[in-house]
Short mmCIF file of C-alpha atoms in Angstrom, two decimals:
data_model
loop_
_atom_site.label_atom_id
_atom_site.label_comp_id
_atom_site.label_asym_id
_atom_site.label_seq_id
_atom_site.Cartn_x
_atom_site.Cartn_y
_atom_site.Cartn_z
CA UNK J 1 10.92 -16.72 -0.41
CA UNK J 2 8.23 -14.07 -0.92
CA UNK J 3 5.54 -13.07 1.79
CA UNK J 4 2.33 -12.34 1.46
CA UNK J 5 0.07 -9.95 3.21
CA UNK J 6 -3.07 -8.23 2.75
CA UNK J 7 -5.21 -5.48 3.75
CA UNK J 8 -7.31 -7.34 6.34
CA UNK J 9 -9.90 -4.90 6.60
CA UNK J 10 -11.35 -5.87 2.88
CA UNK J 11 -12.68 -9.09 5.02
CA UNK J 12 -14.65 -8.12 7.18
CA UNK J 13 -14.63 -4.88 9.93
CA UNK J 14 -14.50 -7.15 12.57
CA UNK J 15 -10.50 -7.57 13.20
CA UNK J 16 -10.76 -10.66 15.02
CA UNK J 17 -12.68 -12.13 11.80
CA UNK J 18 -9.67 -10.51 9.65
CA UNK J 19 -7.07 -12.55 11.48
CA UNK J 20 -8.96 -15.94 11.40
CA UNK J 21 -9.47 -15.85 7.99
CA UNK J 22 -6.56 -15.14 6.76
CA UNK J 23 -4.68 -17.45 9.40
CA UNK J 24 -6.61 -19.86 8.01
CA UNK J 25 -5.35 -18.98 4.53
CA UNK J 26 -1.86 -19.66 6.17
CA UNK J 27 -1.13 -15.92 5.69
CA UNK J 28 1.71 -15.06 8.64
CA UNK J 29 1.09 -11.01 7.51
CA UNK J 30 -1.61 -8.71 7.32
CA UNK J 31 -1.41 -5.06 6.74
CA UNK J 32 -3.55 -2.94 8.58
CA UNK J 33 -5.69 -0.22 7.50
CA UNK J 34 -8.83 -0.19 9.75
CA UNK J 35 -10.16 -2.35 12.16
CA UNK J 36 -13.92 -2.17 13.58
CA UNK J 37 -14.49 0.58 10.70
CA UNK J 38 -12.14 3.09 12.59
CA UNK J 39 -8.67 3.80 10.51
CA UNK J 40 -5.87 2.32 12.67
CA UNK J 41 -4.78 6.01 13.02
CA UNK J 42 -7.57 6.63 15.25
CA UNK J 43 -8.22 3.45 17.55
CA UNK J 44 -7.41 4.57 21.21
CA UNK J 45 -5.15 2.95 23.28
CA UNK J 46 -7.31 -0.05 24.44
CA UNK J 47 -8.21 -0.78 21.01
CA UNK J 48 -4.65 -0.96 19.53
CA UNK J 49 -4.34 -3.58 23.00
CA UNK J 50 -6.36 -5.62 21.10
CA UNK J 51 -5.16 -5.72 18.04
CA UNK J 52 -2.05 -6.63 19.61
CA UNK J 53 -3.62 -9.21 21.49
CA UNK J 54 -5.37 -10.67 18.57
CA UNK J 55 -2.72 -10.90 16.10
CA UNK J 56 -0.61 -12.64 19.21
CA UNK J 57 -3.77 -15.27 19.30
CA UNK J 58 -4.25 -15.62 15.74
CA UNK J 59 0.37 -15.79 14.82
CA UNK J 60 -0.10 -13.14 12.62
CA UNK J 61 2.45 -10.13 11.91
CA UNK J 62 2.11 -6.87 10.23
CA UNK J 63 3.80 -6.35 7.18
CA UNK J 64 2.59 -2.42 6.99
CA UNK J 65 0.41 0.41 8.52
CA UNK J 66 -1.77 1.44 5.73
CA UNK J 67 -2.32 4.72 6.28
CA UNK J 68 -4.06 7.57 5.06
CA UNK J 69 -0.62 9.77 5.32
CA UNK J 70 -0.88 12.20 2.76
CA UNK J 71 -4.35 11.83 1.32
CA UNK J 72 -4.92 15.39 2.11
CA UNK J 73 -5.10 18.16 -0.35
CA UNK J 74 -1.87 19.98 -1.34
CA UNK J 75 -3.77 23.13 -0.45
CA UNK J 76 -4.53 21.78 3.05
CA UNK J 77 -2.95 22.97 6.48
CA UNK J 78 0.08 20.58 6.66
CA UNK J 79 1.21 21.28 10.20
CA UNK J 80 -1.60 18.92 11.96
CA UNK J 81 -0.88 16.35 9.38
CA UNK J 82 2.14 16.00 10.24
CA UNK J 83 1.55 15.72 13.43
CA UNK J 84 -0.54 12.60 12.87
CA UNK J 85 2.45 11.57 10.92
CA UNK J 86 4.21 11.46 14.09
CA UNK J 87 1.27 9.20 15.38
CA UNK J 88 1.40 7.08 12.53
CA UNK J 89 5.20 6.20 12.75
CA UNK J 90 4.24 5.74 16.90
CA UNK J 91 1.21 3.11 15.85
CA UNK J 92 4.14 1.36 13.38
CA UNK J 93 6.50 0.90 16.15
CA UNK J 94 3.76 -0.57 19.08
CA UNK J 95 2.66 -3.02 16.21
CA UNK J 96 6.23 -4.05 14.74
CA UNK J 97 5.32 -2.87 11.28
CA UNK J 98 8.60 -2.38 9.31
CA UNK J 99 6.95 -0.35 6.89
CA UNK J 100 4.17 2.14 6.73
CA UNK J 101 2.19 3.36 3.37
CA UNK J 102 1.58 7.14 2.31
CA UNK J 103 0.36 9.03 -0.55
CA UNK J 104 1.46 12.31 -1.82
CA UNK J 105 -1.32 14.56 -1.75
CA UNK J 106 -4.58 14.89 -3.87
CA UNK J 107 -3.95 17.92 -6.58
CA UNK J 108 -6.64 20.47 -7.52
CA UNK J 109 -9.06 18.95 -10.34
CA UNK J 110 -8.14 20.45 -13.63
CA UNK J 111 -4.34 21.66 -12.34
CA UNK J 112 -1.10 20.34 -13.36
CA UNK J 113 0.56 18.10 -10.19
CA UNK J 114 4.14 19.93 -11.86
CA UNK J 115 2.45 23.13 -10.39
CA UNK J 116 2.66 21.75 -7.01
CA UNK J 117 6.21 19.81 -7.01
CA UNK J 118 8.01 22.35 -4.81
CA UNK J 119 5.30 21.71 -2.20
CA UNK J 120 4.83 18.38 -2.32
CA UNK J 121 8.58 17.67 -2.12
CA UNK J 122 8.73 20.13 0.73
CA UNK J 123 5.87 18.11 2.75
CA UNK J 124 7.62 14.38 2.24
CA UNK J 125 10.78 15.48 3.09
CA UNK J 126 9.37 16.62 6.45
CA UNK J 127 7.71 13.17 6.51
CA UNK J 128 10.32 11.41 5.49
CA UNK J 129 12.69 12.58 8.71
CA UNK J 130 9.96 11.31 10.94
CA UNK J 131 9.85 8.16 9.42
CA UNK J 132 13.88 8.04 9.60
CA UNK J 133 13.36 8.77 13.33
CA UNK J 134 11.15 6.33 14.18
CA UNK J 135 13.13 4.01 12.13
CA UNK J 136 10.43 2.80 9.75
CA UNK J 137 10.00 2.83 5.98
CA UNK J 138 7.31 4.89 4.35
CA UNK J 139 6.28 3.39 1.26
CA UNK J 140 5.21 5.82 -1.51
CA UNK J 141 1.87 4.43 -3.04
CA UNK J 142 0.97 5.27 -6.62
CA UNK J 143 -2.29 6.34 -6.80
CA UNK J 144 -4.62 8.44 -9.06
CA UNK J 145 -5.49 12.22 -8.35
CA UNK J 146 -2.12 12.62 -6.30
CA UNK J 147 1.04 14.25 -7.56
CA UNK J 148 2.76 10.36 -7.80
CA UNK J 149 0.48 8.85 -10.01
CA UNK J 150 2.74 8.64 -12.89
CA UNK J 151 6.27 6.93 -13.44
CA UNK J 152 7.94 10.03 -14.10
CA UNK J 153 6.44 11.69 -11.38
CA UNK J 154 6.87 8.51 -8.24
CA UNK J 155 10.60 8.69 -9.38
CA UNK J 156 10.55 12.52 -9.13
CA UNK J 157 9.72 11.73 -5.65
CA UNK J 158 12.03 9.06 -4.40
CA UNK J 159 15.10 10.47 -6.32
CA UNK J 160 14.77 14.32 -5.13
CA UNK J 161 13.68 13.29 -1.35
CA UNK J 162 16.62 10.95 -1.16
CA UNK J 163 16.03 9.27 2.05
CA UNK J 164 16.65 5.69 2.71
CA UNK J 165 13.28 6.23 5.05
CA UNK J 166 11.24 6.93 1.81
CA UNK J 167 11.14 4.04 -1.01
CA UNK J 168 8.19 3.12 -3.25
CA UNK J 169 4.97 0.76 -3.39
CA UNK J 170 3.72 -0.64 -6.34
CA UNK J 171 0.05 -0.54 -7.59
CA UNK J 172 -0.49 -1.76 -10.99
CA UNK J 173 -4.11 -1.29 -11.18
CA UNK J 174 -3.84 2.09 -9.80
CA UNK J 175 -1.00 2.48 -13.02
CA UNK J 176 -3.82 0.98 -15.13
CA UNK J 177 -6.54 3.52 -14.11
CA UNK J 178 -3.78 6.68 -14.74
CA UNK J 179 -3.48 5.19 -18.37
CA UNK J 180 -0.24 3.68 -17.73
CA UNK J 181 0.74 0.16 -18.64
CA UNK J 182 2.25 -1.04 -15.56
CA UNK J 183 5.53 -3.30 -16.54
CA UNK J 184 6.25 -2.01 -19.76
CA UNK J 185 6.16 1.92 -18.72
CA UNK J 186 7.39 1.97 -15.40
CA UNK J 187 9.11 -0.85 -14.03
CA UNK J 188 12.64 -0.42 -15.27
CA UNK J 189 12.85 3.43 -13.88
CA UNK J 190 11.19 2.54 -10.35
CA UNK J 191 12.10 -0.91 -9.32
CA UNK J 192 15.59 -0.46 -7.85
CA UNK J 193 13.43 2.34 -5.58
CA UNK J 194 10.50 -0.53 -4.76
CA UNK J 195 10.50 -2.13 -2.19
CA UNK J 196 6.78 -3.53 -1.40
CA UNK J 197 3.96 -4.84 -4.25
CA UNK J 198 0.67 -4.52 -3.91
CA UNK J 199 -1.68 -6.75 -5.67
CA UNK J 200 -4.56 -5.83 -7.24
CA UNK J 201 -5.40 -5.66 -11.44
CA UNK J 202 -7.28 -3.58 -13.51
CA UNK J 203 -8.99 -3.58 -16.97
CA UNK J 204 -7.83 -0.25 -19.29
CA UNK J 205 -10.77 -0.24 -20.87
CA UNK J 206 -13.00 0.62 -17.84
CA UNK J 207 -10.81 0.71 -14.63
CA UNK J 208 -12.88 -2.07 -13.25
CA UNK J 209 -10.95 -3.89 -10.70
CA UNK J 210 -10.33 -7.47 -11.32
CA UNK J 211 -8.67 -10.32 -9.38
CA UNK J 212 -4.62 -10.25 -10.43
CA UNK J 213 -3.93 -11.68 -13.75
CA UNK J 214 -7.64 -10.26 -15.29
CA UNK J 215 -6.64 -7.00 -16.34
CA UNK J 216 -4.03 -4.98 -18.06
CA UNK J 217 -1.60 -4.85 -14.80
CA UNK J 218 1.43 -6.97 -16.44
CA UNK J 219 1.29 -8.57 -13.09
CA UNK J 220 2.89 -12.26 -14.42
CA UNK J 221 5.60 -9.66 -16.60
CA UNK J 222 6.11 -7.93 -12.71
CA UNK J 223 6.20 -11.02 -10.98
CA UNK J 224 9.16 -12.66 -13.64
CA UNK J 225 10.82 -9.72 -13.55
CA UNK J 226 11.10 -9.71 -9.99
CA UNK J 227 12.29 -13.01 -9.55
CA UNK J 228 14.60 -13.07 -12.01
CA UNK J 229 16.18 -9.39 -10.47
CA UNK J 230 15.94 -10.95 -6.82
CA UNK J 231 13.71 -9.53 -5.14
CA UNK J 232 12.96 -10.91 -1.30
CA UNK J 233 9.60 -8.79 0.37
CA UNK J 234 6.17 -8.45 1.03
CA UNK J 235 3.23 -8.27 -1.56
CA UNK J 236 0.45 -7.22 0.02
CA UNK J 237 -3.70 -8.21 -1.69
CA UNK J 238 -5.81 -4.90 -1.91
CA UNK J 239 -8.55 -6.47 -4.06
CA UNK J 240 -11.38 -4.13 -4.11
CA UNK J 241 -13.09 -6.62 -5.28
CA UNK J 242 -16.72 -5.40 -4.29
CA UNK J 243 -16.44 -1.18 -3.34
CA UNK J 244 -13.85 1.05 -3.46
CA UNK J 245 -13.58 4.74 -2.77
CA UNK J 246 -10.51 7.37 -2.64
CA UNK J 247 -9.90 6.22 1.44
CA UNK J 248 -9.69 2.03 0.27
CA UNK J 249 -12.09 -0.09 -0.99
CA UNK J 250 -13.55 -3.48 0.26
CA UNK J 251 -14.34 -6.83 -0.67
CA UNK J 252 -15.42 -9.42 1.67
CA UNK J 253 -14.55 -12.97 2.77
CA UNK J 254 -15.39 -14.94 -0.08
CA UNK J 255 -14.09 -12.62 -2.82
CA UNK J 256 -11.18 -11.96 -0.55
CA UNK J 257 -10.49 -15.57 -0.92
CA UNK J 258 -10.92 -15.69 -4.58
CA UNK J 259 -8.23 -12.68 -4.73
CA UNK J 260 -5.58 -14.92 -2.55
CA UNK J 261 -6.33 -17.98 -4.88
CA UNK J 262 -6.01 -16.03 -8.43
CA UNK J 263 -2.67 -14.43 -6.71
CA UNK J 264 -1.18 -17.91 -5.36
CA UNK J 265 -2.17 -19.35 -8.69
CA UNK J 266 0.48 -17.41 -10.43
CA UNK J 267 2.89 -17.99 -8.01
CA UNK J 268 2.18 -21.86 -8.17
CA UNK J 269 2.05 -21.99 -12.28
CA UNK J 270 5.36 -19.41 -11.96
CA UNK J 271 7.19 -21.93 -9.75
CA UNK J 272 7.58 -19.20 -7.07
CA UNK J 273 7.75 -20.33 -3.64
CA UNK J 274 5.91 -17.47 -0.76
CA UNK J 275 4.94 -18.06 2.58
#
């Protein structure tokens, strides 16, 4: 059985509008990224009441903290960043998240990311003990203008690291905007290091973002492939569908809803069953 979630805050700012529509799309997940247009990093204490309050209201879970965890740049101080790593892992134990997304660092324009390996290893390493000590997962999220935005570079992360507090998400459209075909390039070498899927497609030609199944993301090769090797987790709708933006991107109720149905479509005309 397969779970979905979704980054709520692609709805609408307004969390309590987040968890009714997607309750009402039977989703029993969410993961949270923002909520009144304030990252879920920095909601106080009364505000993260809420959310816990509303998500109790509305049945709904979360499935991950997205957070902004290493969208820094490599050359930035890293000593207050981790610091709100420590926060972050904090935030994913109040809310019951099992997992908790991160980047690896935005790399000079025009530099090689190999340039920067020693440091970037250095820094989630360091993150990846905090995570082990709050006893969460962080989820490595491919993403363009980072040091993991290739295959050979998001194994080069998981393998040298080598913590079982430190596995991988997958992004096919951000794959597809790097100039990597999703499936055929990468999923062999990373999947027995993923652990959470992120939906959201992508044409090659542009990098427009499209609703899964329109683009060049292999996502029905991805999703076979994953049944037929077992897997049993969350995938998670990201459909910047209307803006997006190097901090997330956003959509809005009704294409939010067209993303779900494109996504469950699949799953129905796969024979897949997902709660």
């Amino acid at each position: 059985m397969w779970t979905l979630s979704g980054f709520s805050d692609e709805i609408d700012p307004d969390f309590t509008t987040q968890c009714r529509l997607v309750s009402e799309l039977g989703l029993k997940y969410i993961e949270i990224r923002s909520a009144w247009q304030t990252n879920i990093l920095d909601l106080d204490a009364d505000q993260l009441s809420t959310v816990q309050q509303t998500l109790a209201e509305y049945g709904v879970q979360v499935s991950s903290i997205g957070s902004p965890i290493g969208k820094i740049k490599i050359t930035d101080d890293f000593a207050p960043h981790l610091d709100r790593m420590r926060h972050a892992a904090e935030v994913a134990k109040r809310l019951n998240a099992p997992y908790l997304r991160l980047f690896s660092f935005f790399i000079p324009a025009g530099e090689d990311p190999d340039d920067y390996r020693d440091e970037v290893l250095s820094r989630l390493r360091a993150i990846a003990e905090v995570a082990d000590q709050a006893g969460v997962i962080a989820v490595h999220e491919n993403e363009k203008e980072i040091y993991g935005d290739i295959p050979r570079r998001c194994l080069d992360i998981v393998t040298s690291v080598d913590s079982p507090s430190l596995k991988l998400a997958w992004d096919p459209a951000n794959f597809v905007q790097c100039g990597v075909k999703p499936f055929t390039e990468g999923y062999e070498a990373l999947r027995p290091h993923t652990v959470y899927i992120q939906i959201k497609d992508a044409l090659s030609a542009d990098s427009s973002v499209v609703v899964a199944g329109a683009g060049d993301g292999e996502i029905v090769e991805t999703i076979r492939a994953l049944r037929g090797d077992g897997f049993d987790g969350f995938f998670s709708l990201e459909p910047h569908l209307a803006t997006q933006n190097a901090l997330g991107g956003f959509s809005g109720a009704e294409l939010w809803t067209q993303a779900h149905a494109a996504f469950t479509d699949i799953l129905h005309n796969e024979g897949v069953p997902y709660a």
